[in-house]
Amino acid sequence: MKSQMLKGILEGCILKLIDRETLYGYDIIIRLQEFNLGMVSEGSIYPLLLKLQKSGYITGRRVKSSEGPMRKYYKITEAGTAYLKEFQMHWEQLDIAVNDIFGEGKDEAARKRI
Amino acid sequence: MKLLEKEYKYMYQTLDEEDQMLFEELEGIIDSHHSRTEDKWDVLHEMMTHLYESEGESFKSLFGKQPENYALELGTSMEKGKSRYWKDFGMLFAYYTFIYSLCVLIAGSFTVSWLLLALPLLIALMIPMMNKGIRQQAFKGPASQTSTTITFLLLFGITKVFIIFTFHDYFSPFLIVNYDGDVISVIKIACFTLLITVFFITLITSRRISMKFLSYSN
């Protein structure tokens, strides 16, 4: 998938995952893989997390881990929740429009075959 | 922040040579953007922890085959640390002061021209180009920075020529001080100027002072 396209979608996906539960970087990647977003490289997650933090949508807190180094856990903020609602609304509109266009294309091809 | 840096360095030692080099490259690109030290260690520690916890994985298999792409993104999206900029400024200023002292010794006269006021401006212009061009090429940065590098090198050379020309008779109307003494006196004055410059550079670049400066400006 084109990286620019993926970036925009990922932002919303990461925010949604953090909205569900407090997560740290590694957790986020595992969750994304669980949702079949395995094409996302781990490296691209960190600039996005940084961007979301800078925008004030999430906050990070370092917690000592018994297993090794400290982990940074992310939590959604009020501004993040508001942005997530907005994202979801835009996504639903886009999803309907794109599906309509692609659905229409398929119908026309089927009609031609008949 | 020291703790993050300490943990990062501990984990860094456990990596193999290739992964160490990739982290160094990442560090270099972030540094070249004058990112705040706190932000730098924050992100690097997080990425290092990730690699450290995923045993058996290599940097490239985990973060992708082209780390330069997101390294540049990280560097540009991080907040800029002002003190890092001043450190580079001090370094270049010290270099040109040395060139100026050499000119004083060769010309045998101690001259200060109004034209030298342009020197800090030229240095201020040079620093972003130095970081984007030279450093990124040294770290095999992502984007081709040839034009930036050439502009920096041109500016670097022009500044040196500019210092030399301030000693020329043609620019004598701009002179503030023109002391034609014997060589020993000139050396004494040059050393004195050098010491004063070093003192001011230390004052500007020392962390405590720059932090105070930043807190006043905020």
Coordinates of C-alpha atoms in Angstrom, one line a residue, chain B residues 22-218:
Chain B
L22 CA 22.2 1.7 12.1
F23 CA 21.3 3.2 15.4
E24 CA 24.3 5.5 15.0
E25 CA 23.0 6.6 11.7
L26 CA 19.6 7.2 13.2
E27 CA 21.3 9.2 16.0
G28 CA 23.3 11.2 13.4
I29 CA 20.3 12.2 11.4
I30 CA 18.3 13.2 14.5
D31 CA 21.3 15.3 15.7
S32 CA 21.7 16.9 12.3
H33 CA 18.2 18.4 12.9
H34 CA 19.2 20.0 16.2
S35 CA 16.5 18.0 17.9
R36 CA 16.0 18.5 21.6
T37 CA 18.2 16.0 23.5
E38 CA 15.2 14.9 25.7
D39 CA 13.2 14.1 22.5
K40 CA 16.1 12.3 20.9
W41 CA 16.7 9.9 23.8
D42 CA 13.0 9.5 24.3
V43 CA 12.5 8.1 20.8
L44 CA 15.8 6.3 20.5
H45 CA 15.2 4.5 23.9
E46 CA 11.8 3.4 22.8
M47 CA 13.1 2.0 19.5
M48 CA 16.0 0.4 21.3
T49 CA 13.7 -1.2 23.9
H50 CA 11.6 -2.6 21.1
L51 CA 14.6 -4.2 19.4
Y52 CA 16.0 -5.4 22.7
E53 CA 12.7 -7.1 23.7
S54 CA 12.3 -8.8 20.3
E55 CA 15.1 -11.3 20.7
G56 CA 16.7 -12.6 17.6
E57 CA 15.4 -9.8 15.4
S58 CA 17.7 -7.5 13.6
F59 CA 17.2 -3.7 13.1
K60 CA 16.4 -4.1 9.4
S61 CA 13.9 -7.0 9.9
L62 CA 12.1 -5.0 12.6
F63 CA 12.2 -1.4 11.5
G64 CA 12.3 -2.0 7.7
K65 CA 15.0 -2.1 5.1
Q66 CA 15.2 1.7 4.6
P67 CA 15.7 3.3 8.1
E68 CA 16.7 6.6 6.5
N69 CA 13.1 7.2 5.4
Y70 CA 11.6 7.4 8.9
A71 CA 14.8 8.7 10.4
L72 CA 14.4 11.9 8.4
E73 CA 10.7 12.0 9.4
L74 CA 11.7 11.6 13.1
G75 CA 14.3 14.3 12.8
T76 CA 12.1 16.8 11.1
S77 CA 9.1 16.3 13.4
M78 CA 11.1 16.6 16.6
E79 CA 11.2 19.9 18.5
K80 CA 14.4 21.8 18.0
G81 CA 16.8 22.4 20.8
K82 CA 18.2 25.9 20.7
S83 CA 21.4 25.1 22.7
R84 CA 22.5 22.6 20.0
Y85 CA 22.3 25.3 17.4
W86 CA 24.5 27.6 19.6
K87 CA 27.0 24.8 20.0
D88 CA 27.5 24.7 16.2
F89 CA 27.5 28.4 16.1
G90 CA 30.3 28.6 18.7
M91 CA 32.3 25.9 16.8
L92 CA 32.2 27.9 13.5
F93 CA 32.8 31.2 15.3
A94 CA 35.9 29.8 17.0
Y95 CA 37.2 28.5 13.6
Y96 CA 36.8 31.9 12.0
T97 CA 38.4 33.6 15.0
F98 CA 41.4 31.4 14.4
I99 CA 41.5 32.4 10.7
Y100 CA 41.2 36.0 11.8
S101 CA 44.1 35.6 14.2
L102 CA 46.2 34.1 11.5
C103 CA 45.4 37.1 9.2
V104 CA 46.4 39.5 12.0
L105 CA 49.8 37.7 12.4
I106 CA 50.4 37.6 8.6
A107 CA 49.3 41.2 8.0
G108 CA 51.3 42.3 11.1
S109 CA 48.5 44.7 12.1
F110 CA 45.6 44.4 14.3
T111 CA 42.5 45.7 12.5
V112 CA 38.8 45.5 13.4
S113 CA 36.4 46.4 10.7
W114 CA 32.6 47.1 10.8
L115 CA 32.4 44.5 8.0
L116 CA 33.2 41.8 10.5
L117 CA 29.7 42.3 11.9
A118 CA 28.5 40.3 8.9
L119 CA 30.4 37.3 10.2
P120 CA 27.8 36.1 12.8
L121 CA 25.1 36.4 10.1
L122 CA 27.1 34.4 7.6
I123 CA 27.7 31.7 10.3
A124 CA 24.0 31.7 11.2
L125 CA 23.2 31.1 7.5
M126 CA 25.8 28.3 7.2
I127 CA 24.6 26.1 10.2
P128 CA 21.3 24.8 8.7
M129 CA 23.1 24.0 5.5
M130 CA 26.0 22.4 7.3
N131 CA 23.7 20.0 9.1
K132 CA 21.4 19.2 6.2
G133 CA 24.2 18.8 3.7
I134 CA 27.4 17.6 5.1
R135 CA 26.1 15.6 8.1
Q136 CA 23.4 13.9 6.2
Q137 CA 25.8 12.9 3.5
A138 CA 28.2 11.6 6.0
F139 CA 25.4 9.4 7.5
K140 CA 24.2 8.5 4.0
G141 CA 21.1 10.4 4.6
P142 CA 18.0 9.8 2.5
A143 CA 17.6 12.8 0.3
S144 CA 20.3 14.0 -2.0
Q145 CA 21.6 17.1 -0.4
T146 CA 24.2 18.0 -3.1
S147 CA 23.0 21.6 -3.7
T148 CA 22.8 22.3 0.0
T149 CA 26.3 20.9 0.5
I150 CA 27.7 23.0 -2.4
T151 CA 26.0 26.2 -1.1
F152 CA 27.5 25.5 2.4
L153 CA 31.0 24.9 1.0
L154 CA 30.7 28.1 -1.1
L155 CA 29.5 30.1 1.9
F156 CA 32.3 28.5 4.0
G157 CA 35.0 29.6 1.5
I158 CA 33.5 33.1 0.9
T159 CA 33.5 33.8 4.6
K160 CA 37.2 33.1 4.8
V161 CA 37.9 35.3 1.8
F162 CA 35.7 37.9 3.3
I163 CA 37.8 38.0 6.5
I164 CA 41.0 38.3 4.5
F165 CA 39.6 41.2 2.5
T166 CA 38.6 43.2 5.6
F167 CA 42.4 43.8 6.0
H168 CA 42.6 45.3 2.5
D169 CA 43.2 49.0 2.0
Y170 CA 40.1 49.3 -0.2
F171 CA 37.9 48.6 2.9
S172 CA 39.9 51.0 5.2
P173 CA 36.9 53.4 5.6
F174 CA 35.2 50.6 7.5
L175 CA 38.0 50.2 10.1
I176 CA 37.2 50.7 13.7
V177 CA 40.6 49.8 15.0
N178 CA 43.9 49.8 13.1
Y179 CA 46.9 49.1 15.2
D180 CA 50.2 48.8 13.5
G181 CA 52.6 47.7 16.2
D182 CA 55.6 45.4 16.3
V183 CA 55.0 41.7 15.9
I184 CA 55.1 40.9 19.7
S185 CA 52.5 43.5 20.5
V186 CA 50.3 42.2 17.7
I187 CA 50.7 38.7 19.0
K188 CA 49.7 39.9 22.5
I189 CA 46.6 41.7 21.2
A190 CA 45.7 38.7 19.0
C191 CA 46.0 36.3 22.0
F192 CA 44.0 38.6 24.1
T193 CA 41.2 38.8 21.5
L194 CA 41.3 35.0 21.1
L195 CA 41.0 34.5 24.9
I196 CA 38.0 36.9 25.1
T197 CA 36.4 35.1 22.1
V198 CA 36.9 31.7 23.8
F199 CA 35.4 33.1 27.0
F200 CA 32.3 34.3 25.2
I201 CA 31.9 31.1 23.3
T202 CA 32.1 29.0 26.5
L203 CA 29.6 31.4 28.0
I204 CA 27.2 30.9 25.1
T205 CA 27.6 27.2 24.6
S206 CA 27.7 26.1 28.2
R207 CA 24.5 24.2 29.0
R208 CA 23.6 26.1 32.2
I209 CA 23.9 29.5 30.6
S210 CA 21.9 28.4 27.5
M211 CA 19.2 27.0 29.7
K212 CA 19.0 30.3 31.5
F213 CA 18.9 32.1 28.2
L214 CA 16.1 29.8 27.0
S215 CA 14.0 30.2 30.2
Y216 CA 14.3 34.0 29.8
S217 CA 13.2 33.9 26.1
N218 CA 10.2 31.6 26.9

